[in-house]
Amino acid sequence: MSRVNHALKNMKFSMFFYLIFLVLQFVSRKLFLDNLGDEFMGLSETLRSFLGFLNLAELGIGAAVGFSLYKPIFDKENERINELISLFGHLYKKIGLFIIIGGFLLSLFFPIIFSSLGAPLAVVYYTYYTFLFGMGLNFFFNYHTILLQADQKDYIITSYSQSINLIKIFIQCFIVYYFESVYGWVSLELAYYVVNSYVLRKKIKQIYPWLNLNQKTTNSILKDNPVIIKKVKQVSFHKLGAFVTGGTDQILIFAFISIETVAFFGNYQMIFSRLLQLVNTAFSGTAAGIGNLVAENNKKNINKVFWEMMALRFYIGGVSVIVLYYVTEPFILYWLGEKYVLSKYVLLLFLLNMFIMQIRIPVDHFKDAHGLYQDIWAPVIQSIINLGTSLILLQYFDLAGVLLGTTIAFTIVILLWRPYYLYKYGFKANLWEYWRHFLILILSFIFTLITTYKLQKFIYLGNINFVNIVIYSLKILVLVVLIYTPVIYLSSLGFRNVSKRLLSLIKIKI
């Protein structure tokens, strides 16, 4: 099966499950907030952020080993794949042990950290240890899933994990609605981790019967793979930057504002992160496909595909951001109520960060495919800028200050540095070529943004109810698509190429 067909299969599975999952998440979120309270929902998100900090110990091993798997998969070197998965498991088990010990030590301070919490500490500990247990399973029993990801078979993970997750959420809704039980909600999280871990491990054994799931490893395997160990050390700094930029927001809000605000922040974050997750999962197979493309070393084709991906991400990100700007506030009003509506400044910063997260993906994928992790200072600088500016700005702008710190860090490192680094050491091409194409894409987006702003005034929402919001959203979507599509098609060669590629695939399917 070709790279494109693999990517399309991943997209179909991802779209199906995430659309169902998306609807259920919004329904369940409302139910959980009403019956479990803002405090508990803020607590669960804060505890996940703490565990995200502990997960820094993973140090980007998955990305480094994933990069190393592309060529053996392409060449069908099963023995080498077994060796790399064995190495991955050896490192992951050590890290899993560190995280469990670190997680236990952190929990000793909970009576101090959560001294002002209304809920009993028993709830805090049960919730926290459940999340910690789930993370531990990934390190000890499910590290083999990296092979499915590198082999462009993400749809298998998506189909099984999301099916189990959907069942879990349905049962959680029943338990919460009829019994308002926090312990029941958490216990189902625990059951999900166990069942999902068992099912995925069994499926991997079926797909790769030659894969040794219990291969014994020793420290000598580290000496036999010095390049991977070097990559791990480099990627670890990038993991640090990614966590500080995206994972410390809830911790800062909890520490300097309130735990209830974490829940308010989480409502908006859920809308935008789920949409990002939907798009990224739909295109998840492209990362491995790009790895295979780079392994073939056809520079002309690499450059062509890069700009196809950039144009597509600009288009998806642009349409999403513009529609969400007009739809998010009325949706929050209908979904949760006026109490949960945040300021326009917060919404704008959320959307700006979301747009940057979309358009960064092709640069990140091609950078990873080239194994370019040597710029270890960049994520350190990104972390310092993000934390420093967030801490200062939240004193003046409250919640918006936390997001603005992230925007500043994104702009300096992601938008300016990473393209330079990719073009200099990966593509080995003139950086002006990047900025020329990038400027065209930005201008086409800005033109659409301004034109939509002037024309949407003629679209009336009416009373805020479900039907009116859906109709209003569709009208805004149609308006944006009608403006943006011809503009980006005429201005961007990459968009014309990817449009032709997609149309030809549709014709073949028909």
mmCIF file of N, CA and C in Angstrom, residues 440-487:
data_model
loop_
_atom_site.group_PDB
_atom_site.id
_atom_site.type_symbol
_atom_site.label_atom_id
_atom_site.label_comp_id
_atom_site.label_asym_id
_atom_site.label_seq_id
_atom_site.Cartn_x
_atom_site.Cartn_y
_atom_site.Cartn_z
ATOM 1 N N ILE A 440 3.231 34.416 0.792
ATOM 2 C CA ILE A 440 2.058 34.252 -0.082
ATOM 3 C C ILE A 440 0.904 33.602 0.684
ATOM 4 N N LEU A 441 1.228 32.559 1.456
ATOM 5 C CA LEU A 441 0.207 31.861 2.230
ATOM 6 C C LEU A 441 -0.381 32.754 3.330
ATOM 7 N N ILE A 442 0.481 33.523 3.985
ATOM 8 C CA ILE A 442 0.017 34.430 5.044
ATOM 9 C C ILE A 442 -0.895 35.508 4.474
ATOM 10 N N LEU A 443 -0.492 36.107 3.349
ATOM 11 C CA LEU A 443 -1.288 37.174 2.731
ATOM 12 C C LEU A 443 -2.650 36.658 2.265
ATOM 13 N N SER A 444 -2.684 35.441 1.744
ATOM 14 C CA SER A 444 -3.968 34.874 1.318
ATOM 15 C C SER A 444 -4.888 34.650 2.516
ATOM 16 N N PHE A 445 -4.294 34.250 3.655
ATOM 17 C CA PHE A 445 -5.075 34.074 4.883
ATOM 18 C C PHE A 445 -5.585 35.415 5.411
ATOM 19 N N ILE A 446 -4.719 36.437 5.449
ATOM 20 C CA ILE A 446 -5.113 37.767 5.946
ATOM 21 C C ILE A 446 -6.216 38.366 5.078
ATOM 22 N N PHE A 447 -6.078 38.203 3.755
ATOM 23 C CA PHE A 447 -7.116 38.710 2.850
ATOM 24 C C PHE A 447 -8.467 38.058 3.168
ATOM 25 N N THR A 448 -8.455 36.746 3.385
ATOM 26 C CA THR A 448 -9.690 36.015 3.717
ATOM 27 C C THR A 448 -10.246 36.476 5.057
ATOM 28 N N LEU A 449 -9.355 36.682 6.021
ATOM 29 C CA LEU A 449 -9.754 37.126 7.358
ATOM 30 C C LEU A 449 -10.479 38.472 7.310
ATOM 31 N N ILE A 450 -9.896 39.434 6.586
ATOM 32 C CA ILE A 450 -10.473 40.781 6.484
ATOM 33 C C ILE A 450 -11.787 40.761 5.703
ATOM 34 N N THR A 451 -11.801 40.051 4.594
ATOM 35 C CA THR A 451 -13.007 39.980 3.757
ATOM 36 C C THR A 451 -14.159 39.324 4.510
ATOM 37 N N THR A 452 -13.845 38.251 5.229
ATOM 38 C CA THR A 452 -14.879 37.572 6.014
ATOM 39 C C THR A 452 -15.437 38.498 7.093
ATOM 40 N N TYR A 453 -14.551 39.246 7.748
ATOM 41 C CA TYR A 453 -14.975 40.180 8.800
ATOM 42 C C TYR A 453 -15.977 41.205 8.262
ATOM 43 N N LYS A 454 -15.734 41.700 7.051
ATOM 44 C CA LYS A 454 -16.617 42.704 6.454
ATOM 45 C C LYS A 454 -17.955 42.099 6.016
ATOM 46 N N LEU A 455 -17.932 40.845 5.544
ATOM 47 C CA LEU A 455 -19.142 40.232 4.998
ATOM 48 C C LEU A 455 -19.997 39.503 6.041
ATOM 49 N N GLN A 456 -19.365 39.012 7.128
ATOM 50 C CA GLN A 456 -20.133 38.228 8.108
ATOM 51 C C GLN A 456 -21.171 39.066 8.837
ATOM 52 N N LYS A 457 -21.029 40.393 8.776
ATOM 53 C CA LYS A 457 -22.001 41.281 9.429
ATOM 54 C C LYS A 457 -23.403 41.112 8.838
ATOM 55 N N PHE A 458 -23.446 40.568 7.641
ATOM 56 C CA PHE A 458 -24.736 40.362 6.980
ATOM 57 C C PHE A 458 -25.349 38.998 7.326
ATOM 58 N N ILE A 459 -24.595 38.198 8.119
ATOM 59 C CA ILE A 459 -25.103 36.889 8.543
ATOM 60 C C ILE A 459 -25.617 37.022 9.975
ATOM 61 N N TYR A 460 -26.886 36.740 10.181
ATOM 62 C CA TYR A 460 -27.538 36.959 11.471
ATOM 63 C C TYR A 460 -27.667 35.635 12.230
ATOM 64 N N LEU A 461 -27.291 35.646 13.521
ATOM 65 C CA LEU A 461 -27.369 34.431 14.339
ATOM 66 C C LEU A 461 -28.773 34.197 14.885
ATOM 67 N N GLY A 462 -29.405 35.266 15.399
ATOM 68 C CA GLY A 462 -30.727 35.101 16.016
ATOM 69 C C GLY A 462 -30.600 34.606 17.442
ATOM 70 N N ASN A 463 -31.671 34.013 17.965
ATOM 71 C CA ASN A 463 -31.633 33.463 19.324
ATOM 72 C C ASN A 463 -30.624 32.330 19.417
ATOM 73 N N ILE A 464 -29.953 32.259 20.571
ATOM 74 C CA ILE A 464 -28.911 31.242 20.736
ATOM 75 C C ILE A 464 -29.557 29.904 21.112
ATOM 76 N N ASN A 465 -29.660 29.046 20.134
ATOM 77 C CA ASN A 465 -30.087 27.659 20.350
ATOM 78 C C ASN A 465 -29.297 26.770 19.394
ATOM 79 N N PHE A 466 -29.430 25.453 19.566
ATOM 80 C CA PHE A 466 -28.593 24.512 18.809
ATOM 81 C C PHE A 466 -28.758 24.663 17.302
ATOM 82 N N VAL A 467 -29.987 24.721 16.849
ATOM 83 C CA VAL A 467 -30.265 24.800 15.406
ATOM 84 C C VAL A 467 -29.686 26.084 14.818
ATOM 85 N N ASN A 468 -29.906 27.213 15.493
ATOM 86 C CA ASN A 468 -29.391 28.498 14.989
ATOM 87 C C ASN A 468 -27.871 28.529 14.948
ATOM 88 N N ILE A 469 -27.227 27.936 15.955
ATOM 89 C CA ILE A 469 -25.756 27.902 15.981
ATOM 90 C C ILE A 469 -25.217 27.053 14.831
ATOM 91 N N VAL A 470 -25.856 25.902 14.572
ATOM 92 C CA VAL A 470 -25.424 25.041 13.462
ATOM 93 C C VAL A 470 -25.590 25.764 12.128
ATOM 94 N N ILE A 471 -26.745 26.399 11.920
ATOM 95 C CA ILE A 471 -26.990 27.125 10.659
ATOM 96 C C ILE A 471 -26.008 28.290 10.501
ATOM 97 N N TYR A 472 -25.813 29.023 11.585
ATOM 98 C CA TYR A 472 -24.866 30.155 11.581
ATOM 99 C C TYR A 472 -23.446 29.671 11.265
ATOM 100 N N SER A 473 -23.034 28.575 11.895
ATOM 101 C CA SER A 473 -21.701 28.005 11.661
ATOM 102 C C SER A 473 -21.517 27.597 10.203
ATOM 103 N N LEU A 474 -22.534 26.957 9.651
ATOM 104 C CA LEU A 474 -22.461 26.514 8.254
ATOM 105 C C LEU A 474 -22.379 27.705 7.297
ATOM 106 N N LYS A 475 -23.129 28.759 7.598
ATOM 107 C CA LYS A 475 -23.084 29.963 6.751
ATOM 108 C C LYS A 475 -21.698 30.602 6.786
ATOM 109 N N ILE A 476 -21.114 30.708 7.998
ATOM 110 C CA ILE A 476 -19.766 31.270 8.134
ATOM 111 C C ILE A 476 -18.762 30.379 7.410
ATOM 112 N N LEU A 477 -18.903 29.054 7.578
ATOM 113 C CA LEU A 477 -17.999 28.102 6.927
ATOM 114 C C LEU A 477 -18.049 28.238 5.408
ATOM 115 N N VAL A 478 -19.258 28.290 4.858
ATOM 116 C CA VAL A 478 -19.420 28.436 3.402
ATOM 117 C C VAL A 478 -18.797 29.744 2.926
ATOM 118 N N LEU A 479 -19.023 30.818 3.678
ATOM 119 C CA LEU A 479 -18.455 32.121 3.322
ATOM 120 C C LEU A 479 -16.926 32.066 3.288
ATOM 121 N N VAL A 480 -16.333 31.483 4.318
ATOM 122 C CA VAL A 480 -14.859 31.394 4.393
ATOM 123 C C VAL A 480 -14.308 30.529 3.258
ATOM 124 N N VAL A 481 -14.940 29.394 3.019
ATOM 125 C CA VAL A 481 -14.477 28.485 1.960
ATOM 126 C C VAL A 481 -14.586 29.152 0.584
ATOM 127 N N LEU A 482 -15.683 29.847 0.340
ATOM 128 C CA LEU A 482 -15.871 30.524 -0.957
ATOM 129 C C LEU A 482 -14.843 31.630 -1.184
ATOM 130 N N ILE A 483 -14.405 32.273 -0.116
ATOM 131 C CA ILE A 483 -13.387 33.332 -0.246
ATOM 132 C C ILE A 483 -11.984 32.733 -0.306
ATOM 133 N N TYR A 484 -11.696 31.835 0.651
ATOM 134 C CA TYR A 484 -10.323 31.341 0.833
ATOM 135 C C TYR A 484 -9.871 30.401 -0.288
ATOM 136 N N THR A 485 -10.768 29.528 -0.748
ATOM 137 C CA THR A 485 -10.375 28.506 -1.727
ATOM 138 C C THR A 485 -9.815 29.101 -3.022
ATOM 139 N N PRO A 486 -10.524 30.003 -3.700
ATOM 140 C CA PRO A 486 -9.955 30.557 -4.941
ATOM 141 C C PRO A 486 -8.702 31.406 -4.692
ATOM 142 N N VAL A 487 -8.662 32.101 -3.534
ATOM 143 C CA VAL A 487 -7.507 32.963 -3.230
ATOM 144 C C VAL A 487 -6.240 32.127 -3.066
#
